[in-house]
Amino acid sequence: MTPQFIDKKRYPVVFSTDRLLAQGELRFSRRRFEKGSCVFREQERHPFTYHMVSGLVRLHLTSPDGGVKTLFYHTDGTQFGFQGFKRDGLTKSTAVAVADTELLEIRFSDLLAYCDVHTECYLAYLEYLFSIMSSQTDEIASLSFETGLHRLAGLLRSMALGGNAEIPYSIDELAEMVGAHRNTVSNALAHLRGLGLVSARTRPIAVADVEGLSRYVDGL
């Protein structure tokens, strides 16, 4: 399991993309962000929430000394940007597209008006946000009890099951995602290659045996 990755398969999302596109009550705008583009910054009064259509968005915090802590990676079909539920409306994190990304941008005033009519959406948001909060607990447990190898194998499995057998990230990026040193990730990849679970080539990294990797993760 990779708690940082919020995907529509493991989390009870509020809306499906098809549902949002088909309905006519809740207004939205289509936005496209190129890889590396900032969606919003922390401590910004941002009036929108977002639904992921495609791509990948990273939410992170930056410390006063410049350190960066990744909170979540959001994949297609999920929602992020919930500052509109707060009194001050300020964002807590920075959101950056780490791949070319398409979003549906919804003004929070429109969302709240929609939820007032469709009150079941409030409960759906509570369930969704509680699931994300619980994933933070899972992450703490993962960092405390799982090895770097286990966390990396789980991350690669999650990406591969999502249809990304070819991993579009460097060793340094993978190390940040799993909270391990780059040498730990390099050694873990070498081990997985030796088992035939990851392809022999070093760039790009690719999962060679998704089912075998899944069995391996479950057995760790």
Short mmCIF file of C-alpha atoms in Angstrom, two decimals:
data_model
loop_
_atom_site.label_atom_id
_atom_site.label_comp_id
_atom_site.label_asym_id
_atom_site.label_seq_id
_atom_site.Cartn_x
_atom_site.Cartn_y
_atom_site.Cartn_z
CA MET A 1 0.00 0.00 0.00
CA THR A 2 1.19 3.54 -0.73
CA PRO A 3 -0.84 5.88 1.50
CA GLN A 4 0.46 9.04 -0.22
CA PHE A 5 -1.14 8.07 -3.53
CA ILE A 6 -4.81 9.03 -3.56
CA ASP A 7 -6.54 7.04 -6.28
CA LYS A 8 -10.15 6.29 -7.17
CA LYS A 9 -9.75 2.55 -6.61
CA ARG A 10 -8.84 2.71 -2.91
CA TYR A 11 -10.62 5.91 -1.83
CA PRO A 12 -14.38 6.64 -1.81
CA VAL A 13 -14.31 9.64 -4.16
CA VAL A 14 -17.20 12.12 -4.17
CA PHE A 15 -17.81 12.45 -7.92
CA SER A 16 -16.81 10.41 -10.90
CA THR A 17 -15.48 12.30 -13.90
CA ASP A 18 -18.35 11.03 -16.04
CA ARG A 19 -20.91 12.23 -13.49
CA LEU A 20 -19.41 15.72 -13.33
CA LEU A 21 -19.25 16.03 -17.11
CA ALA A 22 -22.82 14.76 -17.58
CA GLN A 23 -24.59 16.96 -15.00
CA GLY A 24 -25.55 20.57 -15.62
CA GLU A 25 -26.05 22.01 -12.14
CA LEU A 26 -22.50 22.29 -10.79
CA ARG A 27 -20.44 24.67 -12.90
CA PHE A 28 -16.77 23.98 -13.62
CA SER A 29 -13.98 25.06 -15.93
CA ARG A 30 -11.51 22.77 -17.69
CA ARG A 31 -7.91 23.60 -16.82
CA ARG A 32 -4.73 22.07 -18.21
CA PHE A 33 -1.40 22.31 -16.41
CA GLU A 34 1.90 21.31 -17.94
CA LYS A 35 4.37 19.26 -15.92
CA GLY A 36 5.95 21.49 -13.27
CA SER A 37 3.12 24.06 -13.23
CA CYS A 38 1.82 25.27 -9.87
CA VAL A 39 -1.94 24.93 -9.25
CA PHE A 40 -1.86 26.85 -5.95
CA ARG A 41 0.62 27.73 -3.20
CA GLU A 42 0.40 27.26 0.55
CA GLN A 43 -1.08 30.09 2.60
CA GLU A 44 -2.97 31.35 -0.44
CA ARG A 45 -6.65 32.33 -0.30
CA HIS A 46 -7.70 30.15 -3.21
CA PRO A 47 -11.41 30.00 -4.18
CA PHE A 48 -11.38 26.72 -6.12
CA THR A 49 -11.45 23.00 -5.52
CA TYR A 50 -10.34 20.53 -8.19
CA HIS A 51 -11.37 17.23 -9.71
CA MET A 52 -8.60 15.25 -11.43
CA VAL A 53 -9.39 14.19 -14.99
CA SER A 54 -5.91 12.94 -15.87
CA GLY A 55 -2.29 13.33 -14.84
CA LEU A 56 -0.73 13.55 -11.39
CA VAL A 57 -0.68 16.38 -8.83
CA ARG A 58 1.65 16.53 -5.84
CA LEU A 59 0.69 18.34 -2.63
CA HIS A 60 3.60 19.33 -0.40
CA LEU A 61 4.69 21.57 2.47
CA THR A 62 7.86 23.66 2.60
CA SER A 63 9.64 24.35 5.89
CA PRO A 64 11.21 27.76 6.73
CA ASP A 65 14.67 26.34 5.94
CA GLY A 66 13.57 25.11 2.51
CA GLY A 67 12.86 21.47 3.33
CA VAL A 68 10.00 19.83 1.44
CA LYS A 69 7.53 17.26 2.80
CA THR A 70 5.27 15.50 0.32
CA LEU A 71 1.74 14.99 1.61
CA PHE A 72 -0.12 13.34 -1.26
CA TYR A 73 -0.08 12.51 -4.96
CA HIS A 74 -3.55 12.75 -6.51
CA THR A 75 -4.40 10.63 -9.54
CA ASP A 76 -7.31 10.73 -11.98
CA GLY A 77 -10.84 10.64 -10.58
CA THR A 78 -9.94 12.20 -7.22
CA GLN A 79 -10.47 15.61 -5.62
CA PHE A 80 -8.12 18.02 -3.86
CA GLY A 81 -8.15 21.60 -2.58
CA PHE A 82 -10.51 21.70 0.42
CA GLN A 83 -9.52 25.06 1.90
CA GLY A 84 -13.02 26.36 1.12
CA PHE A 85 -14.33 24.27 4.01
CA LYS A 86 -12.18 26.37 6.40
CA ARG A 87 -13.19 29.72 7.88
CA ASP A 88 -10.09 31.53 6.62
CA GLY A 89 -10.08 29.81 3.20
CA LEU A 90 -6.28 29.56 3.20
CA THR A 91 -4.49 26.66 1.55
CA LYS A 92 -2.27 24.50 3.77
CA SER A 93 -0.05 23.10 1.03
CA THR A 94 1.33 23.74 -2.45
CA ALA A 95 -0.10 21.79 -5.37
CA VAL A 96 2.11 21.13 -8.41
CA ALA A 97 1.43 19.10 -11.56
CA VAL A 98 4.17 16.45 -11.76
CA ALA A 99 2.87 15.28 -15.14
CA ASP A 100 0.77 16.98 -17.80
CA THR A 101 -2.56 17.26 -16.03
CA GLU A 102 -6.18 18.10 -16.81
CA LEU A 103 -8.43 19.36 -14.00
CA LEU A 104 -12.03 20.42 -13.55
CA GLU A 105 -11.89 23.65 -11.54
CA ILE A 106 -14.93 24.28 -9.31
CA ARG A 107 -15.53 27.52 -7.41
CA PHE A 108 -16.16 26.69 -3.77
CA SER A 109 -19.23 28.92 -3.52
CA ASP A 110 -20.79 26.90 -6.37
CA LEU A 111 -19.81 23.62 -4.71
CA LEU A 112 -21.38 24.58 -1.38
CA ALA A 113 -24.58 25.72 -3.10
CA TYR A 114 -24.70 22.39 -4.95
CA CYS A 115 -24.13 20.41 -1.73
CA ASP A 116 -26.89 22.36 0.03
CA VAL A 117 -29.31 20.93 -2.55
CA HIS A 118 -27.65 17.51 -2.81
CA THR A 119 -26.93 16.97 0.89
CA GLU A 120 -25.64 13.44 0.30
CA CYS A 121 -22.51 15.09 -1.11
CA TYR A 122 -21.63 16.46 2.31
CA LEU A 123 -21.54 12.92 3.70
CA ALA A 124 -19.53 11.79 0.68
CA TYR A 125 -16.98 14.54 1.34
CA LEU A 126 -16.76 13.58 5.02
CA GLU A 127 -16.09 9.96 4.09
CA TYR A 128 -13.52 10.97 1.48
CA LEU A 129 -11.66 13.38 3.78
CA PHE A 130 -11.70 10.88 6.65
CA SER A 131 -10.16 8.28 4.33
CA ILE A 132 -7.39 10.71 3.43
CA MET A 133 -6.78 11.49 7.11
CA SER A 134 -6.57 7.77 7.83
CA SER A 135 -4.00 7.38 5.08
CA GLN A 136 -1.70 9.74 6.99
CA THR A 137 -1.82 7.30 9.90
CA ASP A 138 -1.00 4.50 7.48
CA GLU A 139 1.97 6.49 6.21
CA ILE A 140 3.33 6.97 9.74
CA ALA A 141 3.00 3.23 10.35
CA SER A 142 4.66 2.51 7.01
CA LEU A 143 7.64 4.71 7.81
CA SER A 144 7.90 3.17 11.28
CA PHE A 145 7.55 -0.51 10.49
CA GLU A 146 8.21 -1.13 6.79
CA THR A 147 11.61 -1.25 5.11
CA GLY A 148 12.55 0.96 2.20
CA LEU A 149 12.36 -2.12 -0.03
CA HIS A 150 8.80 -2.84 1.09
CA ARG A 151 7.66 0.76 0.57
CA LEU A 152 9.28 0.96 -2.87
CA ALA A 153 7.81 -2.37 -3.98
CA GLY A 154 4.37 -1.20 -2.81
CA LEU A 155 4.74 2.07 -4.68
CA LEU A 156 5.76 0.35 -7.92
CA ARG A 157 2.87 -2.08 -7.59
CA SER A 158 0.40 0.77 -7.08
CA MET A 159 1.68 2.52 -10.21
CA ALA A 160 1.70 -0.65 -12.27
CA LEU A 161 -1.84 -1.61 -11.22
CA GLY A 162 -2.90 1.87 -12.28
CA GLY A 163 -1.63 1.13 -15.78
CA ASN A 164 1.85 2.63 -15.46
CA ALA A 165 4.22 -0.30 -15.90
CA GLU A 166 6.84 2.20 -17.07
CA ILE A 167 7.72 4.42 -14.10
CA PRO A 168 8.17 8.09 -15.09
CA TYR A 169 10.31 9.03 -12.07
CA SER A 170 13.99 9.19 -11.23
CA ILE A 171 15.62 7.38 -8.32
CA ASP A 172 15.73 10.65 -6.38
CA GLU A 173 12.02 11.24 -6.94
CA LEU A 174 11.17 7.67 -5.89
CA ALA A 175 13.32 8.09 -2.78
CA GLU A 176 11.37 11.19 -1.79
CA MET A 177 8.05 9.43 -2.39
CA VAL A 178 8.87 6.51 -0.09
CA GLY A 179 10.84 8.50 2.48
CA ALA A 180 14.14 6.68 1.95
CA HIS A 181 17.71 7.50 0.90
CA ARG A 182 18.47 7.20 -2.84
CA ASN A 183 20.99 4.41 -2.08
CA THR A 184 18.21 2.45 -0.39
CA VAL A 185 16.07 2.83 -3.49
CA SER A 186 18.96 1.87 -5.80
CA ASN A 187 19.64 -1.27 -3.78
CA ALA A 188 15.93 -2.12 -3.64
CA LEU A 189 15.63 -1.78 -7.42
CA ALA A 190 18.67 -4.02 -7.90
CA HIS A 191 17.05 -6.63 -5.64
CA LEU A 192 13.76 -6.46 -7.56
CA ARG A 193 15.61 -6.73 -10.85
CA GLY A 194 17.37 -9.83 -9.56
CA LEU A 195 13.97 -11.36 -8.86
CA GLY A 196 12.76 -10.52 -12.37
CA LEU A 197 10.06 -8.18 -11.06
CA VAL A 198 11.60 -5.02 -12.51
CA SER A 199 13.09 -4.85 -16.01
CA ALA A 200 16.86 -5.08 -16.39
CA ARG A 201 17.24 -1.67 -18.04
CA THR A 202 17.86 1.23 -15.69
CA ARG A 203 16.06 3.96 -17.65
CA PRO A 204 13.19 4.19 -17.65
CA ILE A 205 12.41 1.97 -14.68
CA ALA A 206 9.67 -0.49 -15.60
CA VAL A 207 7.74 -3.23 -13.81
CA ALA A 208 8.32 -6.49 -15.67
CA ASP A 209 5.96 -8.76 -13.71
CA VAL A 210 2.98 -7.00 -12.11
CA GLU A 211 1.40 -10.16 -10.68
CA GLY A 212 4.74 -11.37 -9.32
CA LEU A 213 5.40 -7.96 -7.75
CA SER A 214 1.96 -8.01 -6.14
CA ARG A 215 2.63 -11.45 -4.64
CA TYR A 216 6.02 -10.26 -3.46
CA VAL A 217 4.57 -7.20 -1.68
CA ASP A 218 1.83 -9.27 -0.02
CA GLY A 219 4.43 -11.73 1.19
CA LEU A 220 6.77 -9.15 2.78
#
